[in-house]
Coordinates of C-alpha atoms and ligand atoms in Angstrom, one line a residue:
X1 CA 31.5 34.9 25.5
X2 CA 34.6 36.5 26.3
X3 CA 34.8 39.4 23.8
X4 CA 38.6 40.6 24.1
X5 CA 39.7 44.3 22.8
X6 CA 41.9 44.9 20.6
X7 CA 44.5 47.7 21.7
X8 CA 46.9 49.0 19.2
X9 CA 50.0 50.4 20.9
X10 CA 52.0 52.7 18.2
X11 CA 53.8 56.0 18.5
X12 CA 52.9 58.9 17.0
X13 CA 56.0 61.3 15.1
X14 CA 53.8 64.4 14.1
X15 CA 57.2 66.1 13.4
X16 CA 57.6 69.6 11.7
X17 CA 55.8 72.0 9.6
X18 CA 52.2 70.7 9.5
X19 CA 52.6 67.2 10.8
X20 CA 51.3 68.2 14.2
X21 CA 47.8 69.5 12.9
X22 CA 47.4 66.7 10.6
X23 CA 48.4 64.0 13.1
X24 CA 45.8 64.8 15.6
X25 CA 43.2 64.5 12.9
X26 CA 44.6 61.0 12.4
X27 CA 44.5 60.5 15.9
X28 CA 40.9 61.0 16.1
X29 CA 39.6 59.7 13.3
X30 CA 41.6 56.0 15.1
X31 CA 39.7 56.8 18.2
X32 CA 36.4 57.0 16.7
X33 CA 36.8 54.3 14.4
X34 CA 37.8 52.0 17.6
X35 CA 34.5 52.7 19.2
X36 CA 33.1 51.1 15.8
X37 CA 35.0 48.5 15.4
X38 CA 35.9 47.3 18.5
X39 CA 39.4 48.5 19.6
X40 CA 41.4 51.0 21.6
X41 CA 44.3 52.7 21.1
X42 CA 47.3 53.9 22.9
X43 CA 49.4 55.6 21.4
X44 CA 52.5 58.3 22.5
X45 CA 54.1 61.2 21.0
X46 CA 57.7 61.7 20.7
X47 CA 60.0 64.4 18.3
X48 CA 61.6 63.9 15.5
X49 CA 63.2 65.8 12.8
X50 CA 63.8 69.6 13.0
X51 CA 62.2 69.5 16.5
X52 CA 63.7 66.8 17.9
X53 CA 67.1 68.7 16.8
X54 CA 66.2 71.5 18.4
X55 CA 64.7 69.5 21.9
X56 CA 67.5 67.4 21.9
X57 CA 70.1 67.9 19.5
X58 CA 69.7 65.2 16.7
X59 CA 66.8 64.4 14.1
X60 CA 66.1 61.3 15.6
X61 CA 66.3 61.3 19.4
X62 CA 67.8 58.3 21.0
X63 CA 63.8 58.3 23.0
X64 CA 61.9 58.6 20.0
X65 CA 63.8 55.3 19.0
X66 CA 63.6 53.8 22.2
X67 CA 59.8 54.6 22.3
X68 CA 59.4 53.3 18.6
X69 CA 61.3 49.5 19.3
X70 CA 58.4 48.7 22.5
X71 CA 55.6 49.4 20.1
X72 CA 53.8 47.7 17.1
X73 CA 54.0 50.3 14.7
X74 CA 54.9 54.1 14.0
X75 CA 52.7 56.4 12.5
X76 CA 54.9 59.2 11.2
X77 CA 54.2 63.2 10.4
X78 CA 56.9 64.8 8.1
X79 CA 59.8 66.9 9.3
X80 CA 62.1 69.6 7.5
X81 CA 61.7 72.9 7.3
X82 CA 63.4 76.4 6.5
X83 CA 65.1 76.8 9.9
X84 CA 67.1 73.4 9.4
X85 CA 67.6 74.1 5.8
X86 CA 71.2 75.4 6.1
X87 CA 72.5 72.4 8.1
X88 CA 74.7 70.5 6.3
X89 CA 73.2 67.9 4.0
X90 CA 73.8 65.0 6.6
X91 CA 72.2 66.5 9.5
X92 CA 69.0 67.9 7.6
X93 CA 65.8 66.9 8.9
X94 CA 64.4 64.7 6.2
X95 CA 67.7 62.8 5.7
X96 CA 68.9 62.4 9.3
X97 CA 65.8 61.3 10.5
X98 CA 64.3 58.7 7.5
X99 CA 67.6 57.0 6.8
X100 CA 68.5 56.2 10.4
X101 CA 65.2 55.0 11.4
X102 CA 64.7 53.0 8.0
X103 CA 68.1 51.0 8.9
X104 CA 67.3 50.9 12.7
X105 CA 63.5 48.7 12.4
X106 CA 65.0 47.2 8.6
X107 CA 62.1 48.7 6.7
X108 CA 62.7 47.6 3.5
X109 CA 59.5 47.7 2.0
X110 CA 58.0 50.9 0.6
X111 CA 54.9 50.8 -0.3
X112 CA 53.3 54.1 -2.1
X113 CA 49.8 53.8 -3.8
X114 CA 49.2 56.1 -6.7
X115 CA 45.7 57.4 -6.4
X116 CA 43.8 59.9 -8.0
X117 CA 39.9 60.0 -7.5
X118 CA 37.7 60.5 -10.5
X119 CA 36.6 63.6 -9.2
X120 CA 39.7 65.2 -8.6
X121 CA 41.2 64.6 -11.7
X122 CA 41.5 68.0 -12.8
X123 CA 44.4 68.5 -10.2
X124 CA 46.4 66.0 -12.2
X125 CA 49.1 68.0 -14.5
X126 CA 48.1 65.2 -17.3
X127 CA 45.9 65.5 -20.0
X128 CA 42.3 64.9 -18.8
X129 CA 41.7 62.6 -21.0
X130 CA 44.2 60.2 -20.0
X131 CA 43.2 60.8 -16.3
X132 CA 39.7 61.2 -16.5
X133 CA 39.3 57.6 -14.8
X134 CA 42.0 58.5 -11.8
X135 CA 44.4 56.7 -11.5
X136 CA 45.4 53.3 -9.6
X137 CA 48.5 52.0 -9.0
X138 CA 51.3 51.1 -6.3
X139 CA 54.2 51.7 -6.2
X140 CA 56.5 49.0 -4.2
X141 CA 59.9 50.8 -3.5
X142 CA 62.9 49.0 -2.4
X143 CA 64.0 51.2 0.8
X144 CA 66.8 50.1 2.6
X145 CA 69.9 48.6 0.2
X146 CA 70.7 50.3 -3.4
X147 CA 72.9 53.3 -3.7
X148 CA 71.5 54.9 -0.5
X149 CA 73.4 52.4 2.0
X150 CA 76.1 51.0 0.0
X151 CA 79.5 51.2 0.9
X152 CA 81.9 52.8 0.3
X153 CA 79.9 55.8 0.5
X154 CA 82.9 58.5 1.1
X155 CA 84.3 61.5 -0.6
X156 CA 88.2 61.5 -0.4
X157 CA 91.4 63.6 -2.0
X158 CA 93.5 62.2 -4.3
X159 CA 97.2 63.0 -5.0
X160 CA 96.7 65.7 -7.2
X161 CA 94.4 67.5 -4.8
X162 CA 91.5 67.2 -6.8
X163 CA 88.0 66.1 -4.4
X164 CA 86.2 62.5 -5.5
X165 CA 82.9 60.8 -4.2
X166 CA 81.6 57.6 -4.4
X167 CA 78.2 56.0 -3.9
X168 CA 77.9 52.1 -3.9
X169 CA 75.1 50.6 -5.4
X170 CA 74.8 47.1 -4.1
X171 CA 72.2 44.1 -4.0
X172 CA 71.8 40.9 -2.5
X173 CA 69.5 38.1 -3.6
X174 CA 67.5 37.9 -0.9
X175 CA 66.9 41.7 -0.3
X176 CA 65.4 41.3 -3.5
X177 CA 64.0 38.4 -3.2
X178 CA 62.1 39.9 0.0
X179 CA 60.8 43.1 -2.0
X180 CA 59.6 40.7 -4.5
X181 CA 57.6 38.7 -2.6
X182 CA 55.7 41.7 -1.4
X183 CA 54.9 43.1 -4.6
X184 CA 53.7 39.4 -5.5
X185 CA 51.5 39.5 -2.6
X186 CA 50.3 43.2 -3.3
X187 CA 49.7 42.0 -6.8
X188 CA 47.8 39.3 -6.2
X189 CA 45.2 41.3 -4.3
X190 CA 44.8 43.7 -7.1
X191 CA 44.9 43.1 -10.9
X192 CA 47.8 40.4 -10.6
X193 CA 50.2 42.7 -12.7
X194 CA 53.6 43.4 -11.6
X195 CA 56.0 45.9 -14.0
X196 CA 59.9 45.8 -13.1
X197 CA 61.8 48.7 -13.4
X198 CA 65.7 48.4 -14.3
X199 CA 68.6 49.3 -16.0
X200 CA 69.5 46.4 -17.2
X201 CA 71.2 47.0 -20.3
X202 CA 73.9 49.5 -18.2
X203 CA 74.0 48.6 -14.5
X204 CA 75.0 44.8 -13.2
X205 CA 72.6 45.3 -10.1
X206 CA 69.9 45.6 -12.4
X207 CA 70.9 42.6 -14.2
X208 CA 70.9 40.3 -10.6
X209 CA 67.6 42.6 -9.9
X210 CA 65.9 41.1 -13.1
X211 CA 67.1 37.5 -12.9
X212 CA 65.8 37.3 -8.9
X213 CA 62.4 38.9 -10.0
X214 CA 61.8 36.5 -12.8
X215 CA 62.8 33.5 -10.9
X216 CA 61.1 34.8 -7.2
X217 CA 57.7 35.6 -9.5
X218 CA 58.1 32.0 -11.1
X219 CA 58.4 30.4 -8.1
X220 CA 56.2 32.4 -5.8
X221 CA 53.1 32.7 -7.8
X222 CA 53.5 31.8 -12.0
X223 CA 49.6 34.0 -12.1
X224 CA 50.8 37.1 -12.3
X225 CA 51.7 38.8 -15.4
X226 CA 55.5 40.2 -14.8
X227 CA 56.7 42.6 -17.8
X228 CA 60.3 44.4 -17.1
X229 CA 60.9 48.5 -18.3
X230 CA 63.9 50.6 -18.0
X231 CA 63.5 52.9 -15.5
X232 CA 64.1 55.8 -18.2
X233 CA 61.2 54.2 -20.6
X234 CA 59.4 53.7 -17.3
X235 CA 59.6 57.1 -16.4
X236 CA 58.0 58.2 -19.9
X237 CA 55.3 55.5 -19.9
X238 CA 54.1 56.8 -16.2
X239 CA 53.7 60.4 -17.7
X240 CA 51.7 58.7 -21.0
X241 CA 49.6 56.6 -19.5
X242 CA 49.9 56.0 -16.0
X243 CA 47.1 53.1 -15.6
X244 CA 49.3 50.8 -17.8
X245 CA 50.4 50.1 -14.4
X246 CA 49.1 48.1 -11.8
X247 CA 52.2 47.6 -9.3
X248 CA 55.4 48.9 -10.2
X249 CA 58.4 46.6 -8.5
X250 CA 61.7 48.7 -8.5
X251 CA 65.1 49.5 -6.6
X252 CA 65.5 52.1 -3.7
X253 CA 66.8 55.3 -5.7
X254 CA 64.4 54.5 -8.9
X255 CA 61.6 54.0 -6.1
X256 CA 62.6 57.5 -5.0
X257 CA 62.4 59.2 -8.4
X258 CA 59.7 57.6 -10.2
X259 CA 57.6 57.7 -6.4
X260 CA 57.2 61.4 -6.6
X261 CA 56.6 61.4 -10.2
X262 CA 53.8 59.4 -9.5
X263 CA 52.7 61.8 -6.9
X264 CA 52.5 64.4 -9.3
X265 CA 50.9 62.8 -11.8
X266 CA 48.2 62.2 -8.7
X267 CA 47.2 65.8 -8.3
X268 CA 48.2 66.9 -4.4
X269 CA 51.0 65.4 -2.5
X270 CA 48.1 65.8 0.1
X271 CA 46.2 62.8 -0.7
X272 CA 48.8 60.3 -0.9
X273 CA 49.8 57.7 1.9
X274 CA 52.6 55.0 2.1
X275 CA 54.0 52.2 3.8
X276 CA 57.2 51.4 5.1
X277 CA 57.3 47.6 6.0
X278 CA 59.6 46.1 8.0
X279 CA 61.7 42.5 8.4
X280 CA 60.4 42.2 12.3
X281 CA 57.1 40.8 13.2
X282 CA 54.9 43.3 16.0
X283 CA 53.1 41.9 18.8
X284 CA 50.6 40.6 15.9
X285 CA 52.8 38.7 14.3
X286 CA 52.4 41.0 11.6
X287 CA 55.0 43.5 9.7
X288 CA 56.5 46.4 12.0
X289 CA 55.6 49.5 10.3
X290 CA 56.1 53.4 9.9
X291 CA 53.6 54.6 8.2
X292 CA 53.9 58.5 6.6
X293 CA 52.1 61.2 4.3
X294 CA 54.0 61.3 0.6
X295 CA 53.7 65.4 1.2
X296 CA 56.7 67.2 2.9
X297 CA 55.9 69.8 5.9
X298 CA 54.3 72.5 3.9
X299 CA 56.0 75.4 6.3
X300 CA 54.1 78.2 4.2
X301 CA 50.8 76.8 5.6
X302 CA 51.9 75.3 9.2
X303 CA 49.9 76.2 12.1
X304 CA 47.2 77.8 10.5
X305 CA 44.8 74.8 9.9
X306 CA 44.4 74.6 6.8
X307 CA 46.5 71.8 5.8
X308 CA 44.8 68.9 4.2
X309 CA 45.1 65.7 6.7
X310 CA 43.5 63.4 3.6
X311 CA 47.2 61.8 3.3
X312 CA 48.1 61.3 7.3
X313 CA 44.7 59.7 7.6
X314 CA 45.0 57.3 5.1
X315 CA 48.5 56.3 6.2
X316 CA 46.6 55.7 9.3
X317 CA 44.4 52.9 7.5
X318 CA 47.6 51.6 5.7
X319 CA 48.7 51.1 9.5
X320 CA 45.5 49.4 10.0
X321 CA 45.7 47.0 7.2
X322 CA 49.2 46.3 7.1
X323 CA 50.3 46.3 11.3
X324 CA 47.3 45.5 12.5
X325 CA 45.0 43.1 10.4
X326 CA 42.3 45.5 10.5
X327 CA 41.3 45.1 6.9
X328 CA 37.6 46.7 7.1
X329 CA 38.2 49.4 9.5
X330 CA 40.8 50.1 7.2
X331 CA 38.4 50.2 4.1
X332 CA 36.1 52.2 6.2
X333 CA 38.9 55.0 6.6
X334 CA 39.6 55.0 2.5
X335 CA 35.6 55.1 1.9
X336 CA 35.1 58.1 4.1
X337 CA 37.4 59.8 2.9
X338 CA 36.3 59.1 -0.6
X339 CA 32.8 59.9 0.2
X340 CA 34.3 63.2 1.7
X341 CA 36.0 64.6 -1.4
X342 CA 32.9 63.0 -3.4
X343 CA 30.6 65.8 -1.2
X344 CA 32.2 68.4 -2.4
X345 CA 34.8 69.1 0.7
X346 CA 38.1 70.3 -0.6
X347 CA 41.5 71.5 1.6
X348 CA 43.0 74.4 -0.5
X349 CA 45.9 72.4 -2.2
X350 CA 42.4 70.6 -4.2
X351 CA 40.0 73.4 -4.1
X352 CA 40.8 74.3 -7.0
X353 CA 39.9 77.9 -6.9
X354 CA 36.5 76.9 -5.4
X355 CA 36.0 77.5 -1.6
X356 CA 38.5 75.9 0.5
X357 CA 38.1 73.9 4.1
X358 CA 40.0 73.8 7.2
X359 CA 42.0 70.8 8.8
X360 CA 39.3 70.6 11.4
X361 CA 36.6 70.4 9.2
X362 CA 38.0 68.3 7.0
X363 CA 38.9 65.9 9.8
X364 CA 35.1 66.1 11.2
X365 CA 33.7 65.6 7.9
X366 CA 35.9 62.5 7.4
X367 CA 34.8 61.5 11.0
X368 CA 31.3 61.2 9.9
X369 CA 31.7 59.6 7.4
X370 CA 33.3 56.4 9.4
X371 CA 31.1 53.3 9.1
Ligands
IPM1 C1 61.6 59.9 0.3 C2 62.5 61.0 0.6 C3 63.8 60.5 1.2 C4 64.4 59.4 0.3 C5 64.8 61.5 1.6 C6 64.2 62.6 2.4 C7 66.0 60.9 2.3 O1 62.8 61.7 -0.6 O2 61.1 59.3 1.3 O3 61.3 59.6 -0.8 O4 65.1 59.8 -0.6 O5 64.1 58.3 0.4
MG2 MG1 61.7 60.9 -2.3

């Protein structure tokens, strides 16, 4: 029998901060998995961010991009940091290299699972007793229409001298009829509950939002149970009792806020992974990805290893699952890192004033935990 290897080509974006020492954690933990479950990997490093500013003069180097559009997914560090911090808000790190490379591979699909393990749920600024469980939800972020990308997006003079700006918030039918889908989709393989987030009763994209939701959730699958919040209820109900949600379907600039409340309510920024899927189909005829920690670059701790690689591994099974089809290796990734954190092994954004672990350790610990 022909027995034909997979090989998963992707580039790797480590970035600022403490992208680097995370990423090769990620790195390996994909090469020993691939002697488990059967494929190999080949994968490239390019700059972005602060350091690609500094290498080549813009946050996302025409090469990164090239190198990103002849591959089947990205797997992406973080970037920013204090050096770039007085650049003008258009040429910061974070901004300059997200928005561009969000538009450039159409990744309108952000997907950000809210997880807190049982046993961490101490970290979690919520009442223990509402947490005591952890917490399980998604997040499914609209990520490339909304405010962010509207136009006119200008700031002019009028007559009188005086400065204005303007930000257009715009929506089509089917770019919500796409992010729809997926949340159906995500839905379906988890408790079939999808919670809208608007603002309906002020903003007319919110109204269009609603309608499309209803009548794309009608269509696509009448089984799942669809409820619709304000995003100002919603973000009260997440800090009350975050497990009313299951997935939680809104626009790009709610996504954005009620995404990092989320995170908090999680515990560390350092556990959490997303998804960023895109319109184009890879070599797999599966979504083109970029896949990236929820936590920023950390520069206080970068370079001295003890970052916590938790959340750049598990954007690696997202990768996995979502680009690649891999759906147990991807399991076995989430389980050992589970089973890590259930033995005891903390980073020092979890340790929780017990003894703390390196990124190396932590990595290796993961490791050998693969099955
Ligand atoms: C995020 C970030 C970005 C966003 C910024 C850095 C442009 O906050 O990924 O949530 O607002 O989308
Ligand atoms: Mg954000």
């Amino acid at each position: 029998m022909l027995f034909l290897m997979k090989t998963l080509r992707f580039t790797t974006l480590p970035g600022d901060g403490i992208g680097p020492e995370v990423m090769e954690v990620a790195v390996k933990v994909l090469q020993k998995l691939g002697n488990l479950y059967n494929f190999s990997i080949e994968s490239s490093s390019h700059d972005v961010g602060g350091i690609g500013i500094d290498n080549h003069g813009e946050a996302l180097p025409e090469s990164t991009l090239a190198a990103c559009k002849k591959v089947d997914a990205i797997l992406f560090g973080s970037v920013g940091g204090p050096k770039w911090e007085n650049l003008p808000p258009k040429e910061q790190p974070e901004r300059a290299a997200l928005l561009p490379i969000r538009k450039a591979f159409e990744l309108f699909a952000n997907l950000r699972p809210g997880n807190l393990y049982p046993e961490l749920c101490d970290l979690s600024p919520l009442r223990s007793d509402t947490v005591a469980n952890g917490i399980d939800t998604l997040c499914v972020r609209e990520l490339t229409g909304g405010i962010y990308f509207g136009q006119p997006k200008e700031t002019t003079t009028l007559d009188n001298g005086e400065k204005q700006a303007v930000d257009t918030m715009v929506y089509r039918t089917e770019e919500i009829e796409r992010i729809t889908q997926l949340a159906v989709n995500a839905a379906a393989l988890r408790d079939g509950r999808i919670c809208s987030v608007d603002k309906a009763n002020v903003l007319e994209t919110s109204v269009l939002w609603r309608e499309t939701v209803i009548n794309c959730v009608q269509k696509l699958n009448p089984n799942i149970e669809l409820t619709h919040m304000y995003v100002d209820n919603a973000a009260m109900q997440l800090v009350r009792d975050p497990n009313q949600f299951d997935v939680l379907l809104t626009e790009n600039m709610f996504g954005d806020i009620l995404s990092d409340e989320l995170a908090v309510i999680c515990g560390s920024l350092g556990m959490l992974a997303s998804a960023s899927l895109g319109t184009q189909k890879n070599s797999f005829d599966l979504p083109f990805g970029l896949y990236e920690p929820a936590g920023g670059t950390a520069p206080d701790i970068a370079g001295k290893g003890l970052a916590n690689p938790c959340a750049q591994v598990l954007s690696a099974a997202l990768m996995l699952r979502y680009s690649f089809g891999l759906e147990e290796a991807a399991q076995s990734i989430e389980n050992a890192v589970k089973e890590t954190i259930r033995a005891g092994l903390r980073t020092g954004d979890i340790a929780m004033g017990k003894k703390a672990t390196g990124t190396s350790e932590m990595g290796q610990a993961i490791i050998d935990r693969l099955q």
